[in-house]
Coordinates of C-alpha atoms in Angstrom, one line a residue:
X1 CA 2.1 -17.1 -4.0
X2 CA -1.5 -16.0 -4.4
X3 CA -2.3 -12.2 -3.6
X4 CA -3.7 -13.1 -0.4
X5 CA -2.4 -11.9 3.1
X6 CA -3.8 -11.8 6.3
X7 CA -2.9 -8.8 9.0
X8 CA -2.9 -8.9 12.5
X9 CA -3.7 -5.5 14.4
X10 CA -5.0 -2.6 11.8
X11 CA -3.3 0.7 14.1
X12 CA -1.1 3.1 12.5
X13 CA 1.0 0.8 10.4
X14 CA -0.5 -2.0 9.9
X15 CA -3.9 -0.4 8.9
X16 CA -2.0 1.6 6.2
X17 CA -0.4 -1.7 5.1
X18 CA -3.4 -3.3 4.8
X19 CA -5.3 -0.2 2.8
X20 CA -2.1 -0.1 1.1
X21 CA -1.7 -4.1 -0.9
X22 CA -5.9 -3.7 -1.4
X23 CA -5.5 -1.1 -3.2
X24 CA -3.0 -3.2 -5.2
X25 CA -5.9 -6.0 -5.8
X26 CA -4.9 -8.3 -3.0
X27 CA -7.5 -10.3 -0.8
X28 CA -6.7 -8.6 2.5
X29 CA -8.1 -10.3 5.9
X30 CA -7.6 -7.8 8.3
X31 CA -7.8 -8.6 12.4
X32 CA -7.7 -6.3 15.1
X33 CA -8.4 -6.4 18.7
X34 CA -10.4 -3.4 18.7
X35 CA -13.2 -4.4 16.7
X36 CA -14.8 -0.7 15.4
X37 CA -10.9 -0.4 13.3
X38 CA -11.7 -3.7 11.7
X39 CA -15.3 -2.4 10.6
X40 CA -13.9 0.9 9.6
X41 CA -11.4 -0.6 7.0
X42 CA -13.9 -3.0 5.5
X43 CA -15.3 0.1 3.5
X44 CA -11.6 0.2 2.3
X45 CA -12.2 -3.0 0.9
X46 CA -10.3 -5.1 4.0
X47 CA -11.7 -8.2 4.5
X48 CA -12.4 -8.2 7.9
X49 CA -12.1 -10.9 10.6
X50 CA -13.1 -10.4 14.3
X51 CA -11.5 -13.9 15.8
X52 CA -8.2 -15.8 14.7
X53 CA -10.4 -18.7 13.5
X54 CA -12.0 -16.3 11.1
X55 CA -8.9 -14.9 9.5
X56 CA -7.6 -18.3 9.5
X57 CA -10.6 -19.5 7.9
X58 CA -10.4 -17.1 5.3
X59 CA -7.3 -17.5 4.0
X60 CA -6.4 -20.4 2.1
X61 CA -3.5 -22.9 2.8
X62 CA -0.4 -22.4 2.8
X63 CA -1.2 -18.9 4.6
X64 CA 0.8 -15.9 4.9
X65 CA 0.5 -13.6 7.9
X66 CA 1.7 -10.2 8.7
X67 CA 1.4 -9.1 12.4
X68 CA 2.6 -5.5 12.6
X69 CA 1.5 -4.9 16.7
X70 CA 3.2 -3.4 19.8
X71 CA 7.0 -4.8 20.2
X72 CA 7.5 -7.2 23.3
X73 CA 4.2 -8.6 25.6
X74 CA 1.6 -7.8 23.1
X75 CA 3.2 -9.8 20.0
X76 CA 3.9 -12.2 22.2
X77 CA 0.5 -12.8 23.3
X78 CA -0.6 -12.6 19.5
X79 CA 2.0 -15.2 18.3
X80 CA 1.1 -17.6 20.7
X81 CA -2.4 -17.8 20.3
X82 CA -2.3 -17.4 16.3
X83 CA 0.3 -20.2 16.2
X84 CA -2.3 -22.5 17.9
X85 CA -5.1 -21.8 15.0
X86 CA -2.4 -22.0 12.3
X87 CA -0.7 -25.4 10.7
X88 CA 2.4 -27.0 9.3
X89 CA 3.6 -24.5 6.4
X90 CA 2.0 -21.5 7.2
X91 CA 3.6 -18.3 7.3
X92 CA 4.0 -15.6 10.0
X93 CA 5.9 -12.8 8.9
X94 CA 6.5 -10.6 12.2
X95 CA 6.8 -6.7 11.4
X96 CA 7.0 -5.2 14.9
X97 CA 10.0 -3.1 15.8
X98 CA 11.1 -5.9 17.8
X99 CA 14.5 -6.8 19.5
X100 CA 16.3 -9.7 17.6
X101 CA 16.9 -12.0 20.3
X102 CA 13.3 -11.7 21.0
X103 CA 12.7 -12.4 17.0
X104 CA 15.1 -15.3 17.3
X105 CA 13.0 -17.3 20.3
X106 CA 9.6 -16.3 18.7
X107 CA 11.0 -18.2 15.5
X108 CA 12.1 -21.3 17.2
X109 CA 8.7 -21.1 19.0
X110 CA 6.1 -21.2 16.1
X111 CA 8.7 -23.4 14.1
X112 CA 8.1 -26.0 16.8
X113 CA 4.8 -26.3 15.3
X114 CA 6.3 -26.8 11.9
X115 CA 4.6 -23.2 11.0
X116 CA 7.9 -20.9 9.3
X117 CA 8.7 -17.4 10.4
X118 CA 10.2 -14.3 9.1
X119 CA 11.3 -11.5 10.4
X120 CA 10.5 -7.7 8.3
X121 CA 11.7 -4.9 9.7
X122 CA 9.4 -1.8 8.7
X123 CA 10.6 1.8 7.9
X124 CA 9.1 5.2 7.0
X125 CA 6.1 5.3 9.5
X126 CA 2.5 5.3 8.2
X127 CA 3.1 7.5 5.3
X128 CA 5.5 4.7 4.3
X129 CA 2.9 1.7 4.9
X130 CA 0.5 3.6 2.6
X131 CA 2.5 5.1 -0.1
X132 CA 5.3 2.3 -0.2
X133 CA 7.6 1.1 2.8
X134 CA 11.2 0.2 3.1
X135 CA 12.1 -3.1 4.1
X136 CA 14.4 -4.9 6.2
X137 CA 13.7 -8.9 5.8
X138 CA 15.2 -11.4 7.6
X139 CA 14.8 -15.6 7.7
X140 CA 15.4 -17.9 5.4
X141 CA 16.2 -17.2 2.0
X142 CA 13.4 -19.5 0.4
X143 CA 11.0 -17.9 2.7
X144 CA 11.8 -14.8 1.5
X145 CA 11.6 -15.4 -2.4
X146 CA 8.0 -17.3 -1.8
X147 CA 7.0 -13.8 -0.1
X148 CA 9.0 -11.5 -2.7
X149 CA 6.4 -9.8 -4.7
X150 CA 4.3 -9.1 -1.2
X151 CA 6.9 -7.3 -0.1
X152 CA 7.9 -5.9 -3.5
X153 CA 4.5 -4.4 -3.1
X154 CA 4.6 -3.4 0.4
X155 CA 7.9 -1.3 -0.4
X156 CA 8.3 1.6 -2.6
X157 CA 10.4 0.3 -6.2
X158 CA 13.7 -0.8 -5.0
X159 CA 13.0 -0.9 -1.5
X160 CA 13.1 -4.0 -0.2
X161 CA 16.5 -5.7 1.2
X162 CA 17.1 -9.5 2.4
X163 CA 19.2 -10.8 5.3
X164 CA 20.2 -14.3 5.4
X165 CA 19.2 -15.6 9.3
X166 CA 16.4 -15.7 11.5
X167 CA 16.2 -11.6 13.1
X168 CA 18.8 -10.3 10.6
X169 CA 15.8 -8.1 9.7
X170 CA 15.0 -6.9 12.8
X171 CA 18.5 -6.4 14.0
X172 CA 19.1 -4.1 10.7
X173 CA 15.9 -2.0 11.6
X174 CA 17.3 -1.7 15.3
X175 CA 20.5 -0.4 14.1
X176 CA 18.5 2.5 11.6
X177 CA 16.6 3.1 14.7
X178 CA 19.6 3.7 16.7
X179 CA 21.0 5.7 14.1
X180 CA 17.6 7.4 13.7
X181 CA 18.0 8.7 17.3
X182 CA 21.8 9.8 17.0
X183 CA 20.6 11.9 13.8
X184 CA 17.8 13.3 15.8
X185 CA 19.2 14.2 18.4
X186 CA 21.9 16.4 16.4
X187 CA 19.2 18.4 14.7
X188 CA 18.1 18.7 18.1
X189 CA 20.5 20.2 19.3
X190 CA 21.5 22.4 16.6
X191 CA 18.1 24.2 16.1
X192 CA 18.0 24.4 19.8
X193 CA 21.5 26.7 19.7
X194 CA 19.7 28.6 16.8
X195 CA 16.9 29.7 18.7
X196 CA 18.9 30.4 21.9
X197 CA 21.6 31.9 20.5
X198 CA 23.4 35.3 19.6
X199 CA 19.7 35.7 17.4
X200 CA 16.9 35.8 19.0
X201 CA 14.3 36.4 16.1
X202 CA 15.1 33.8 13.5
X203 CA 12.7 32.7 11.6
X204 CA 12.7 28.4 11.9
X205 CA 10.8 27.7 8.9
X206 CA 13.2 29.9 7.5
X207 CA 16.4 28.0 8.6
X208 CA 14.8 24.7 7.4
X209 CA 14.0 25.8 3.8
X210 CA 17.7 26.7 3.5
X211 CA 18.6 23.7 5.0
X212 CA 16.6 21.3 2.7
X213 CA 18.1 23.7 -0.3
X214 CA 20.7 21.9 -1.8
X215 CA 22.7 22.0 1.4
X216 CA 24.4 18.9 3.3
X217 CA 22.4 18.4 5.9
X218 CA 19.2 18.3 3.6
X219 CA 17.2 15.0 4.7
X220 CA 13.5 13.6 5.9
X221 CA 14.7 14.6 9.2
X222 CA 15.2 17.9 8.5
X223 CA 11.9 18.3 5.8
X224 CA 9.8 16.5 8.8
X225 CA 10.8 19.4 11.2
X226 CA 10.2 21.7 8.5
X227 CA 6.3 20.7 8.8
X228 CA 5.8 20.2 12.4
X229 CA 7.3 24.3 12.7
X230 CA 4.8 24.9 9.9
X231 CA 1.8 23.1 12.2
X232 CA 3.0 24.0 15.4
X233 CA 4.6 27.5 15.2
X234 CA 8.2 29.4 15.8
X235 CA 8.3 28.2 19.7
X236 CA 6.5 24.9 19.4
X237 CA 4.4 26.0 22.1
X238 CA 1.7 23.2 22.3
X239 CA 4.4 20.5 22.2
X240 CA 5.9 18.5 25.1
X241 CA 9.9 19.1 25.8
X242 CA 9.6 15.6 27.3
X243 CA 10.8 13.0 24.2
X244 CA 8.8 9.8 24.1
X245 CA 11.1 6.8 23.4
X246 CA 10.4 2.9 22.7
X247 CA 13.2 1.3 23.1
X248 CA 15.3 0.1 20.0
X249 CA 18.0 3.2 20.2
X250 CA 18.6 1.7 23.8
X251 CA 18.8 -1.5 22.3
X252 CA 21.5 -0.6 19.8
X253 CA 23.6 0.8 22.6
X254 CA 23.5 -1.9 24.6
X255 CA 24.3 -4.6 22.0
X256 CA 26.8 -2.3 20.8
X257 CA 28.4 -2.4 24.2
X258 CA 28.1 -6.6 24.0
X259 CA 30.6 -6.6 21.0
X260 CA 32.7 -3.7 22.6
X261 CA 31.5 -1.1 20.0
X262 CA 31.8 2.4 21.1
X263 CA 28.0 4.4 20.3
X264 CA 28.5 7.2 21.7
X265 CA 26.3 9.4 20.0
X266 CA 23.5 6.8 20.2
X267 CA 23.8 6.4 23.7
X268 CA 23.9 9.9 24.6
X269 CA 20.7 10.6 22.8
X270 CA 19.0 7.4 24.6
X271 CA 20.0 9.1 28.1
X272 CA 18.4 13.0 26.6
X273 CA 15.0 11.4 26.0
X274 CA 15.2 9.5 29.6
X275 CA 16.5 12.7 31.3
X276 CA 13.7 15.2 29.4
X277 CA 11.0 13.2 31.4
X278 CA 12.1 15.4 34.5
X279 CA 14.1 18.1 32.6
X280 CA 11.7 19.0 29.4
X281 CA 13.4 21.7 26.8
X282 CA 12.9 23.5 23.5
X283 CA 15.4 20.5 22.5
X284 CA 13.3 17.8 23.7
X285 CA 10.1 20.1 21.6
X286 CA 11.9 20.2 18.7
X287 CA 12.4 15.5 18.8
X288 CA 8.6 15.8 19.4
X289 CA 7.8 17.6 16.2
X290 CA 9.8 15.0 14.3
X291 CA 8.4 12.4 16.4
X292 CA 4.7 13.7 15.0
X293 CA 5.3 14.2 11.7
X294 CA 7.4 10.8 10.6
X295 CA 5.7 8.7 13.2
X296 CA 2.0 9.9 14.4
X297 CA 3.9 9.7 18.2
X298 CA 2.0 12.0 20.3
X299 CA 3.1 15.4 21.2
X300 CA 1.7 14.9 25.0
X301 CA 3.7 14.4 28.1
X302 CA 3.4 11.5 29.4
X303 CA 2.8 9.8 26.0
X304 CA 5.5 7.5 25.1
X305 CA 4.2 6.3 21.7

């Protein structure tokens, strides 16, 4: 394929994304609904669009394009008005965190229109999207290889993973999340006991730098945390107790409970976020921080990002 894409919505992700393959010397035609984000990445050397006919215009045929938007009604509403400017062999490559099924109907939707679909699930929050994501790719395999070295370039070296099947990607990057959550939550809970324990006066930064020391539990999780006590302080004073969540640990419990799977773990840390809306704790603080520092999420309550 030609190093040309065209993005759909320039936040958090897709903005880095976007900066990210320019920087590699592709033709980027960036959209976003808020027009002042388009604008602002043009002096990145985005080639900006402010209407679908525009980016569609821009890009020549077969085109590829990435949406990387809010899961559920807003791709919706993008997919089905992009799918009406696009034609037969075009490409939309959907990179929300979206829920498979919904993956699944969007695909048989556009493919209606003869226009093919893939699915690319999208880990390591903007840090990733700028400095080399991992990625979870689903659809048909000859869609895939035509899009190879875009996502080769989107990924960091060896990063990039196919799934044979319309929402194999996304139903991988569910799973991570779900695992993501159960993971979290056990740090959680662990450096919660450590600073209402037998101990009152630990030090965290300190227990985190031993932690990501050679020692088994040494992971991003763990390093993340190590930062947000680093911005935010000992106590994590200016940080909601109340964890924002959007919805693919749920997910994974509830299809897990579908095939009769027991999740546990992922479940229980699905019902802590939904309870610390009404029952915020140092716990719940400590989910924020990681929250901030992988993700960007906000450290408000009341901000479910």
């Amino acid at each position: 394929m030609k190093k040309e894409i065209g993005i759909v919505g320039l936040g958090k992700m897709g903005g880095n994304v976007a900066r990210r393959l320019a920087r590699k010397g592709w033709h980027v035609v960036g959209y976003n609904r808020t027009a002042e984000d388009t604008k602002a990445l043009e002096k990145e050397g985005i080639d900006g669009a402010y209407s679908y006919e525009e980016l569609v215009s821009k890009l020549e045929k077969p085109r590829s394009i990435l949406t990387i938007l809010t899961a559920g009604k807003p791709t919706d509403e993008v997919l089905e008005q992009l799918s009406e400017k696009l034609e037969r062999e075009d490409i939309i490559i959907e990179g929300a965190n979206s829920f498979y099924e919904d993956t699944k109907r969007r695909a048989k939707m556009v493919a209606e229109k003869g226009i093919k679909f893939i699915d690319a699930g999208v880990s390591g929050g903007p840090g990733g999207a700028l400095n080399g994501a991992c990625l979870m790719v689903g659809g048909e395999k000859s869609s895939f290889e035509y899009l190879k070295e875009l996502f080769t370039e989107m990924a960091k070296p060896g990063a990039v993973m196919h799934f044979e099947g319309v929402g194999a990607g996304h139903f991988v990057k569910m799973v991570h999340n779900g695992i993501e959550y159960g993971m979290m939550q056990s740090i959680a809970e662990g450096f919660n006991l450590i600073k209402n324990g037998p101990y009152k006066d630990l030090n965290m930064q300190d227990v985190t730098t031993i932690y990501q020391n050679g020692s088994v539990v040494e992971s991003r999780l763990v390093g993340w945390l190590a930062d947000g006590f680093e911005k935010f302080g000992n106590d994590l004073s200016d940080l909601s107790g109340s964890v924002g969540f959007t919805g693919e640990g749920e997910w994974t419990a509830n299809v897990a409970e579908m095939f009769d799977q027991p999740v546990k773990v992922i479940r229980d840390s699905v019902e802590f976020r939904k309870e610390s809306q009404d029952s915020p704790s140092f716990a719940g603080k400590i989910l924020t921080a990681m929250r901030n520092q992988f993700g960007g999420h906000s450290i408000e309550k009341g901000k479910m990002t």
